[in-house]
Coordinates of N, CA, C and O in Angstrom, one line a residue:
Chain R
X11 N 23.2 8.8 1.0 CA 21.7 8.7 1.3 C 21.5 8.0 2.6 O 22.5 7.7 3.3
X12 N 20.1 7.8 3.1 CA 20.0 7.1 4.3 C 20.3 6.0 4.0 O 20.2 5.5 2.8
X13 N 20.9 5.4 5.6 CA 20.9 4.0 5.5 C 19.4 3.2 4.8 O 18.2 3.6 4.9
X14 N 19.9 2.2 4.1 CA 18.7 1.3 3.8 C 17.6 1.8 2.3 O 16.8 1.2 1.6
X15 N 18.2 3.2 2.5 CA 17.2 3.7 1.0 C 18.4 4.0 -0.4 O 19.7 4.0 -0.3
X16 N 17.8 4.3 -1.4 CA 18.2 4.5 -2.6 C 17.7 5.8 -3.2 O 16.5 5.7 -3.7
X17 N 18.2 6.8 -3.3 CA 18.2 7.9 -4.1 C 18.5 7.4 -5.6 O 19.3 6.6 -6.0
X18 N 17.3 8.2 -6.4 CA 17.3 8.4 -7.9 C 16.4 9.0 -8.1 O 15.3 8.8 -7.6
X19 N 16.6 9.8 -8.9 CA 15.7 10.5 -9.6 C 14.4 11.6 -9.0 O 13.3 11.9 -9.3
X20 N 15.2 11.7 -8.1 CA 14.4 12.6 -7.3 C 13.4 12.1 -6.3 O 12.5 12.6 -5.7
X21 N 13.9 10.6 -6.2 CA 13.3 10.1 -4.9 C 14.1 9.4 -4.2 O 15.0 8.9 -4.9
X22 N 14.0 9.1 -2.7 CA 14.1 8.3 -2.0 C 13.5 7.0 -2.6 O 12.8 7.2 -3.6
X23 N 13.7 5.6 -2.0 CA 13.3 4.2 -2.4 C 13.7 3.3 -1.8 O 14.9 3.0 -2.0
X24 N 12.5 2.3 -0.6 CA 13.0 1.3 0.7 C 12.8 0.6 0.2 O 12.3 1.2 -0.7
X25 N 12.5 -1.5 -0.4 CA 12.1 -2.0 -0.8 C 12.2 -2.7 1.4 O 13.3 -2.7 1.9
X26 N 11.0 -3.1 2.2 CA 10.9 -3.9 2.9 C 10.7 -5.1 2.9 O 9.7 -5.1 2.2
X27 N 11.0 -6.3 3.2 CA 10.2 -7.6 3.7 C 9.9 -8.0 4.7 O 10.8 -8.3 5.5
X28 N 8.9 -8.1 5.1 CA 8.4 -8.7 6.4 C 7.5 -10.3 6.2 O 7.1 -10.6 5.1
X29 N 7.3 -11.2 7.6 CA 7.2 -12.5 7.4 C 6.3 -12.9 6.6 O 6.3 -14.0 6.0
X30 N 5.2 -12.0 6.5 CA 4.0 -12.3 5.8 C 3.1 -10.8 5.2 O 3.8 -9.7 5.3
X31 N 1.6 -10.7 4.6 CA 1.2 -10.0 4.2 C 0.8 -9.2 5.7 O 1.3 -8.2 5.9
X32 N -0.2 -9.7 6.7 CA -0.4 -9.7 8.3 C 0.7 -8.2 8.5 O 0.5 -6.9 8.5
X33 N 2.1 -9.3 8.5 CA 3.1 -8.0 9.1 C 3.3 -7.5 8.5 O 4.2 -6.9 9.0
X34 N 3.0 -6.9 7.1 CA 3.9 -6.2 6.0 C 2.8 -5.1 6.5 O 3.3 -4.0 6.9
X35 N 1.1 -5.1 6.6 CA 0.7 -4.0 6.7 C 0.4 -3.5 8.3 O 0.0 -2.4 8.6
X36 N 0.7 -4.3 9.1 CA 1.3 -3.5 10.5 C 2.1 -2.5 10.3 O 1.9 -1.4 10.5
X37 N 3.4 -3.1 9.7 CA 4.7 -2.0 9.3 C 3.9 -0.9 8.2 O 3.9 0.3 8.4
X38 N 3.2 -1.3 7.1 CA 2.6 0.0 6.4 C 2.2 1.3 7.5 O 2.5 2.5 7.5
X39 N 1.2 0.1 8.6 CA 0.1 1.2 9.6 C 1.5 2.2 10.4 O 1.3 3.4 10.5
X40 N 2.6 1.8 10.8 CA 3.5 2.4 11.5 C 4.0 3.3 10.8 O 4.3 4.3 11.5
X41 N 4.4 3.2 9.3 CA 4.6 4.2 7.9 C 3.5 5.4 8.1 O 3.5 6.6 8.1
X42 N 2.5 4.4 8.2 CA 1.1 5.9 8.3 C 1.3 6.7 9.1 O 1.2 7.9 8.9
X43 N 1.7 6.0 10.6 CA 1.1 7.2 11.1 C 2.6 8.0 11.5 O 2.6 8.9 12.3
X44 N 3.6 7.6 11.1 CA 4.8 8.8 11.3 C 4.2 9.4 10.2 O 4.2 10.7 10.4
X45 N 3.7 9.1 8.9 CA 3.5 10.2 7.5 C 2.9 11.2 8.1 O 3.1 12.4 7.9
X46 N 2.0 10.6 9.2 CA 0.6 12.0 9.4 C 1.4 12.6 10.3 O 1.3 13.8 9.9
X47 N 2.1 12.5 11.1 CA 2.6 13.4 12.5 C 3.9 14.2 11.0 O 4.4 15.3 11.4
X48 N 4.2 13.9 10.1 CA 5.2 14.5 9.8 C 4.2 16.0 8.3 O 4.6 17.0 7.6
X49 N 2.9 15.3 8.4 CA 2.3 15.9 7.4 C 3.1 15.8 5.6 O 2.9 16.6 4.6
X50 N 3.8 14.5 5.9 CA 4.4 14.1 4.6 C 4.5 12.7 4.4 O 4.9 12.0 5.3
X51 N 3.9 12.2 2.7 CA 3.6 10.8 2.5 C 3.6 10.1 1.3 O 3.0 10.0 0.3
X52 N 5.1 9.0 2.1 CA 5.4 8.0 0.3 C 4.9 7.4 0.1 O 4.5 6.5 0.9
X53 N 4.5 7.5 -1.1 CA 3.9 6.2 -1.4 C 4.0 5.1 -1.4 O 5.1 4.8 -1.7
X54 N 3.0 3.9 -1.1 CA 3.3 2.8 0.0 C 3.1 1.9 -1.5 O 2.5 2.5 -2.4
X55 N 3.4 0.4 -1.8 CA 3.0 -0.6 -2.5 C 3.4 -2.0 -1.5 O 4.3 -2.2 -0.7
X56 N 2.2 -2.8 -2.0 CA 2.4 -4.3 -1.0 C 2.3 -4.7 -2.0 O 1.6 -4.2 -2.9
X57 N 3.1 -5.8 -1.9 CA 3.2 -7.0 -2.8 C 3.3 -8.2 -1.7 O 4.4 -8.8 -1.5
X58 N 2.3 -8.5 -1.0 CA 1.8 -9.7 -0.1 C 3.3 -9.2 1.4 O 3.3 -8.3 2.2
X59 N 4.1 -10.1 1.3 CA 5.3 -9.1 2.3 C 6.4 -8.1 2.3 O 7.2 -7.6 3.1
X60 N 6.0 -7.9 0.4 CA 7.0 -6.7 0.3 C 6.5 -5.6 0.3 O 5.7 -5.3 -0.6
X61 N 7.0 -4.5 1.4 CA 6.4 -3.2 1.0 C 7.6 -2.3 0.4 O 8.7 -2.2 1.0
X62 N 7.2 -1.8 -1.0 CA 7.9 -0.6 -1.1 C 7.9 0.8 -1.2 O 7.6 1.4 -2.3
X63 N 8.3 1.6 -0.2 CA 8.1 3.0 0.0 C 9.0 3.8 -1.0 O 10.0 3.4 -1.6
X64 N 8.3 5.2 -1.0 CA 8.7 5.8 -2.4 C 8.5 7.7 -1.9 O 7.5 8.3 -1.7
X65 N 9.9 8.2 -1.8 CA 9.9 9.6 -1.0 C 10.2 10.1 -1.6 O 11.2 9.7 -2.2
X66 N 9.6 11.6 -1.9 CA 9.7 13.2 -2.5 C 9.0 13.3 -2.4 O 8.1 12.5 -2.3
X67 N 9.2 15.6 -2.6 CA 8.5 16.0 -2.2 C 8.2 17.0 -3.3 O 8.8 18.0 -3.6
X68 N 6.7 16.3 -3.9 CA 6.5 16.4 -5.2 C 6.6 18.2 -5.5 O 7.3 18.7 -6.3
X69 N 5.7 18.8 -4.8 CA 6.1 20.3 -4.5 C 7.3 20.9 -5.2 O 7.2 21.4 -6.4
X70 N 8.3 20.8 -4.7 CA 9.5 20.8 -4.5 C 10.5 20.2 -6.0 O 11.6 20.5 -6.4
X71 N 9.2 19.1 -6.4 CA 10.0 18.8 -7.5 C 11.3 18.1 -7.5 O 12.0 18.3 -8.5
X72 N 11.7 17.0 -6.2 CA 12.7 16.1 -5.7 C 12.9 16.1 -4.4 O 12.0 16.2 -3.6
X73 N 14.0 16.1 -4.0 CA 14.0 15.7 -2.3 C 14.3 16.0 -1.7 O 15.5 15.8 -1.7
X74 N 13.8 16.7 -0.5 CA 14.5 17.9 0.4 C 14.5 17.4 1.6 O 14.1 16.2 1.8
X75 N 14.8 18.2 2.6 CA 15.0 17.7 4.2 C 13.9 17.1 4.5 O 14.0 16.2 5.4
X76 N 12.8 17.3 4.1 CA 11.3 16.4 4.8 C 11.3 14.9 4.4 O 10.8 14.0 5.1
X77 N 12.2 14.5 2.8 CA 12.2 13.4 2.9 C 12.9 12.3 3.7 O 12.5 11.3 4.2
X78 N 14.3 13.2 3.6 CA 15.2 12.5 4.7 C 15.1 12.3 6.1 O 15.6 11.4 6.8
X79 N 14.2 13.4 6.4 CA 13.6 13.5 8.0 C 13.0 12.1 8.3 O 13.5 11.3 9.1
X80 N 11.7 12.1 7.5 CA 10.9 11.1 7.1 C 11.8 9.5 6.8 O 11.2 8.6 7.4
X81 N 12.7 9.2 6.2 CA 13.1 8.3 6.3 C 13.8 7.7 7.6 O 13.8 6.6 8.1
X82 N 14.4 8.8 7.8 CA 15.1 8.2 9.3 C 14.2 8.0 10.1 O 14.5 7.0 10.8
X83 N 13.0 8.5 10.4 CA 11.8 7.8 11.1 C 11.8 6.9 10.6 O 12.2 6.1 11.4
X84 N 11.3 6.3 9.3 CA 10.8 4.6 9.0 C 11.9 3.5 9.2 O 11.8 2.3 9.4
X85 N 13.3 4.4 9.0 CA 14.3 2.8 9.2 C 14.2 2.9 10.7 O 14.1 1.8 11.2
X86 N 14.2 4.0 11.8 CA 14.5 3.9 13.3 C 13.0 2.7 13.9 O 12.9 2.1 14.9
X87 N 11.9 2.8 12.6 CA 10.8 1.5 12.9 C 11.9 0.1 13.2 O 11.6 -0.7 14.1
X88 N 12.7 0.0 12.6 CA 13.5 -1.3 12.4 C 12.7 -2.2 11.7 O 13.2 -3.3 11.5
Chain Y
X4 N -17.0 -8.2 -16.3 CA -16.1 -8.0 -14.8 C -17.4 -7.5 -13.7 O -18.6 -7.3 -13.9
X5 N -16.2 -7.5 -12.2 CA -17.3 -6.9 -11.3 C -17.4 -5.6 -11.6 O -16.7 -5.3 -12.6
X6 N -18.0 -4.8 -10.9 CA -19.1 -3.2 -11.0 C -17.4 -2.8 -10.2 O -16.9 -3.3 -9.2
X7 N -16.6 -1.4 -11.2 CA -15.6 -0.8 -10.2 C -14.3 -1.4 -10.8 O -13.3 -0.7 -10.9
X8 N -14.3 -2.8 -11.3 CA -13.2 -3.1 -11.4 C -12.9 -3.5 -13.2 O -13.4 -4.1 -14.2
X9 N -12.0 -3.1 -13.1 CA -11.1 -3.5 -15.2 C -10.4 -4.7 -14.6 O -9.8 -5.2 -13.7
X10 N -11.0 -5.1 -16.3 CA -10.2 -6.9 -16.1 C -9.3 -6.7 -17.3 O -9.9 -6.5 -18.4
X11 N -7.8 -6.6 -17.4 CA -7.1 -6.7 -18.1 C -6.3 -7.8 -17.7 O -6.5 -8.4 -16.7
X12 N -4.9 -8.4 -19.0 CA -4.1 -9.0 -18.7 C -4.0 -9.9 -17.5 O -2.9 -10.2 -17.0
X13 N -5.0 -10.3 -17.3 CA -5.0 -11.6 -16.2 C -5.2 -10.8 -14.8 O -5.0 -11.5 -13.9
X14 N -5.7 -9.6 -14.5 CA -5.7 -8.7 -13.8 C -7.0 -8.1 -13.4 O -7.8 -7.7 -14.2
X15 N -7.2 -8.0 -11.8 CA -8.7 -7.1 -12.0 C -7.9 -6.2 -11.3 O -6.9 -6.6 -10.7
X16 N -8.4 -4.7 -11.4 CA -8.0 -3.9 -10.6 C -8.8 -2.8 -10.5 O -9.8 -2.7 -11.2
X17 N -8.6 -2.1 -9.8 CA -9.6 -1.0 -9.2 C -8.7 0.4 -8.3 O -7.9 0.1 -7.4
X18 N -9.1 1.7 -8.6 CA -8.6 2.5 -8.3 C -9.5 3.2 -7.7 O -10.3 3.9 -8.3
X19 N -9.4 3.3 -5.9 CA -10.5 3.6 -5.4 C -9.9 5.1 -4.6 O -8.8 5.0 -4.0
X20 N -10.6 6.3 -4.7 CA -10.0 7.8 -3.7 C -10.9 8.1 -3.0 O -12.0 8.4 -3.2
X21 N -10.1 8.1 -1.6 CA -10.6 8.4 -0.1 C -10.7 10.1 0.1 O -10.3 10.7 -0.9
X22 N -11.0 10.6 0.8 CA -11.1 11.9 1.3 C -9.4 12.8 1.5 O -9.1 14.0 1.2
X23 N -8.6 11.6 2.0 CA -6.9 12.3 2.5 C -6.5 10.8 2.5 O -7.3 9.9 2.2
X24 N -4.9 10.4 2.9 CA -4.4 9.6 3.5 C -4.6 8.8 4.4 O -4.2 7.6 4.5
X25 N -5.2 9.6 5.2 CA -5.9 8.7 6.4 C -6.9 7.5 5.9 O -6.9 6.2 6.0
X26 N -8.0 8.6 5.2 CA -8.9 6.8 5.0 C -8.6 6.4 3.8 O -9.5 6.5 3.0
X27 N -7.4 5.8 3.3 CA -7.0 5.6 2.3 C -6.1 4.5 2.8 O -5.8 3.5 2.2
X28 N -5.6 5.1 4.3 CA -5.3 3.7 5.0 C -6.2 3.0 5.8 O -5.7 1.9 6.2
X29 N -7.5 3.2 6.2 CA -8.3 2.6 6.8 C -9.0 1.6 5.8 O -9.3 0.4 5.9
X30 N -9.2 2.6 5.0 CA -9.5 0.9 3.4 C -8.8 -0.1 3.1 O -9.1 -1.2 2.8
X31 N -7.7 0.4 3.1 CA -6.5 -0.7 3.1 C -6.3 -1.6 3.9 O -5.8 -2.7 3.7
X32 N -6.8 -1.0 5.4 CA -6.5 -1.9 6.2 C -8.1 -3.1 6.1 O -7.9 -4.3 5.9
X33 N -9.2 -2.7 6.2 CA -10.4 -3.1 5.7 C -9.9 -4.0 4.7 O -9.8 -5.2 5.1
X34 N -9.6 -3.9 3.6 CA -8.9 -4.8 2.4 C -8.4 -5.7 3.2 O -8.9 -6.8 3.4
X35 N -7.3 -5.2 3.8 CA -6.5 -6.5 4.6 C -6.7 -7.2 5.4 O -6.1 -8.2 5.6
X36 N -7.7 -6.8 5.9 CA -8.5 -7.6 7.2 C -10.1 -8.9 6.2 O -10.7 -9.9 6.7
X37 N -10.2 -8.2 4.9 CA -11.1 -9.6 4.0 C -9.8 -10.4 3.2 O -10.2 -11.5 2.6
X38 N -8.5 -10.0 3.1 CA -7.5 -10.4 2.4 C -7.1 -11.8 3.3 O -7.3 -13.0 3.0
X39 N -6.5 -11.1 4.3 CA -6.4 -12.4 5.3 C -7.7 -13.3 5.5 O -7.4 -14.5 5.5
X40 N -8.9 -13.3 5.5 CA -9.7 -14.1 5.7 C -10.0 -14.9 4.6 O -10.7 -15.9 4.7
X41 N -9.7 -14.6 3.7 CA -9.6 -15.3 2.0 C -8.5 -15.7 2.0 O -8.5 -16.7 1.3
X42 N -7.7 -15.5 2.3 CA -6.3 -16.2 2.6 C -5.8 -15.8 0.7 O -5.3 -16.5 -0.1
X43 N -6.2 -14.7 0.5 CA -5.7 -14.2 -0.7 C -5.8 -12.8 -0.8 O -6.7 -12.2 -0.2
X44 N -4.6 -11.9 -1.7 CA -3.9 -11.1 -1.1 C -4.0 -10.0 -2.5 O -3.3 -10.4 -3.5
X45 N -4.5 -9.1 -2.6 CA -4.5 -8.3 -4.0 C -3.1 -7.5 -3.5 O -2.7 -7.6 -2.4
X46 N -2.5 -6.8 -4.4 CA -1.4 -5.7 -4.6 C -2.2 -4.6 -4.5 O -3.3 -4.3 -5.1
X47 N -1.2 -3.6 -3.4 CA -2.0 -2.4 -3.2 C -1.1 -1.3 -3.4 O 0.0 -1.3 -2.9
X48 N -1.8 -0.3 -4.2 CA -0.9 0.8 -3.5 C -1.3 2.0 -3.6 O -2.3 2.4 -4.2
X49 N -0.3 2.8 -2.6 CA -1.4 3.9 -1.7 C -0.3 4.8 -2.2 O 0.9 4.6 -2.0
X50 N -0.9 5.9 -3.2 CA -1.0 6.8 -3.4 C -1.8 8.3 -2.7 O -2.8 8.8 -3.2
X51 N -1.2 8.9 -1.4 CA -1.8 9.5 -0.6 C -3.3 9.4 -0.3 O -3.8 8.9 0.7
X52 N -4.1 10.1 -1.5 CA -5.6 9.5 -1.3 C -6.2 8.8 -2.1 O -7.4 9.0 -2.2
X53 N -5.5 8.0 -2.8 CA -5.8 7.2 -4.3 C -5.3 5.4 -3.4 O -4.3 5.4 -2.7
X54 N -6.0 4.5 -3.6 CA -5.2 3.5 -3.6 C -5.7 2.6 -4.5 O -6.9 2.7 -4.7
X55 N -4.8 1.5 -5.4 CA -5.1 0.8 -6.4 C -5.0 -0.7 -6.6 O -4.1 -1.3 -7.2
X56 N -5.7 -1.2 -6.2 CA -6.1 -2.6 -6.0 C -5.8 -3.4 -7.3 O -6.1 -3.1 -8.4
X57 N -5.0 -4.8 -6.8 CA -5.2 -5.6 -8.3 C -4.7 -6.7 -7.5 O -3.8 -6.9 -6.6
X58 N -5.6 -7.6 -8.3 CA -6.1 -9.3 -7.9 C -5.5 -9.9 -9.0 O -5.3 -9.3 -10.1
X59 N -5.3 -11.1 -8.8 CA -4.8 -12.1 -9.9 C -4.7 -13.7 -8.7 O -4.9 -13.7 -7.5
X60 N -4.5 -14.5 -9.3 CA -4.4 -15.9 -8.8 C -2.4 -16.6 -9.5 O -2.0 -17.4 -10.3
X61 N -2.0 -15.7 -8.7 CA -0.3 -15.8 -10.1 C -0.7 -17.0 -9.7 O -1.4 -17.3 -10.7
X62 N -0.7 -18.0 -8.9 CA -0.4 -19.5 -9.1 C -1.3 -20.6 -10.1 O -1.3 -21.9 -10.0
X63 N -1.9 -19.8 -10.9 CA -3.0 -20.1 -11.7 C -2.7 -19.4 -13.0 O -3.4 -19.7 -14.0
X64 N -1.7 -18.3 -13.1 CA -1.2 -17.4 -14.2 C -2.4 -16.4 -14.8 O -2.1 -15.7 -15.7
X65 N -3.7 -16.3 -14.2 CA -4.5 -15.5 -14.7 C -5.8 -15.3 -13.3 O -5.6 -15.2 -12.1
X66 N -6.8 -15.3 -13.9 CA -8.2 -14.5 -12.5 C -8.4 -16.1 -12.7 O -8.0 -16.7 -13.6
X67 N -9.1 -16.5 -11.6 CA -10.1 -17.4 -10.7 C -11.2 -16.7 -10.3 O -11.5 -15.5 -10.5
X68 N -11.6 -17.6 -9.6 CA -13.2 -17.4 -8.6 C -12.5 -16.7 -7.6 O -12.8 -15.5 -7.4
X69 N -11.5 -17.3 -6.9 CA -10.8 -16.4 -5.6 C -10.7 -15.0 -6.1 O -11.0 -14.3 -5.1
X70 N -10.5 -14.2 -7.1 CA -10.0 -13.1 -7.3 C -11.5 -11.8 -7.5 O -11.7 -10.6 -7.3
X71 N -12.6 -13.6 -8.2 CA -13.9 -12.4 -8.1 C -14.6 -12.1 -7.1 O -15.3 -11.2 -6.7
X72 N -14.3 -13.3 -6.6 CA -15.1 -13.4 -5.0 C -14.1 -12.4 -4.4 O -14.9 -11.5 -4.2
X73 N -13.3 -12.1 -4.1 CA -12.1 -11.1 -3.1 C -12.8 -9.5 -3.6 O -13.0 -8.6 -2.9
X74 N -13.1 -9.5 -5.0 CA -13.5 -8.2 -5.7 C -14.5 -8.0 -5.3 O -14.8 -6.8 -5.2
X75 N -15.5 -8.9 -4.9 CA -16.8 -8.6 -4.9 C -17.3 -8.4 -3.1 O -18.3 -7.7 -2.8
X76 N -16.6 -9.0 -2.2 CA -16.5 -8.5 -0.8 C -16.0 -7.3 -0.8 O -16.5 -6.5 0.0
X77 N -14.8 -6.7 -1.7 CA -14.3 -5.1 -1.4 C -14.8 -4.4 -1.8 O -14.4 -3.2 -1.6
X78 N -15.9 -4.6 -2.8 CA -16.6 -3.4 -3.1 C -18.0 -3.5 -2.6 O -18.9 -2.9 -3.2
X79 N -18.1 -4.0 -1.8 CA -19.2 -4.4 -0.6 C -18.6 -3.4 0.3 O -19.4 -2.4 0.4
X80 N -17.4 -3.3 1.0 CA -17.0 -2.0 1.4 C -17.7 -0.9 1.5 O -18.1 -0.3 2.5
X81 N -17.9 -0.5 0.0 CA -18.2 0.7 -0.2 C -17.1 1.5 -0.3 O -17.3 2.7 -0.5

C-alpha cells in the first residue's frame, strides 16, 4: 500500500495529527481541494487534531488506481 | 434539544447536506471558523455532500451550555 495508509477492506485509511483543530482543518482544506482537481473524495472526519481520511471508489465497489493516485497526492501534502 | 439537532448519549449531533463537496467544505470551514471562536470544537465528518456534526463537553462527560450555545450559532448558518 502507500506509504502512510492502510488497506482493508476495500479501502484506503490515513489517520493524521496536526498541532491543533486550526491546522487539522487547513490540511482538511488542502485534502479538498486535490479531491476536486482529482474529481475523487474520502471521506474526511476531525476529531479536534485528528483527521481521518477514508479512500474508495465506491462505484467500483473497492480500490482502484484513483485511490492510490489520490493518496500519493495527500501524503506528497506532508 | 435545539431545532436540527438529536440529543443522544451525551451527544448533540446534526447531519446537515450541501449541494456537492464543495459546500460541504465551506460549512465546515464556517463551523470552524465559530468552533475556534468558542474555543470549542464539535466532530465532523464530511461525507462528500453530507457532513455530520456532534458536540459534547468530554471534559464534563456529557452536553453543557458550551455545546448548546456552539449548536445554536451553527444553525444560525443556515
Amino acid at each position: 500500500a502507500t506509504e502512510g495508509w492502510q488497506a482493508a477492506d476495500g479501502e484506503l485509511t490515513r489517520v493524521v495529527t496536526r498541532e491543533n483543530f486550526r491546522d487539522a482543518l487547513l490540511f482538511v482544506n488542502a485534502v479538498g481541494y486535490l479531491a476536486e482537481r482529482a474529481n475523487h473524495h474520502p471521506d474526511i472526519s476531525i476529531a479536534w487534531n485528528k483527521v481521518t481520511l477514508t479512500l474508495s471508489t465506491h462505484s467500483e465497489g473497492g480500490l482502484t488506481g484513483k485511490d492510490f493516485a489520490l493518496a500519493r497526492l495527500i501524503s506528497d501534502l506532508g
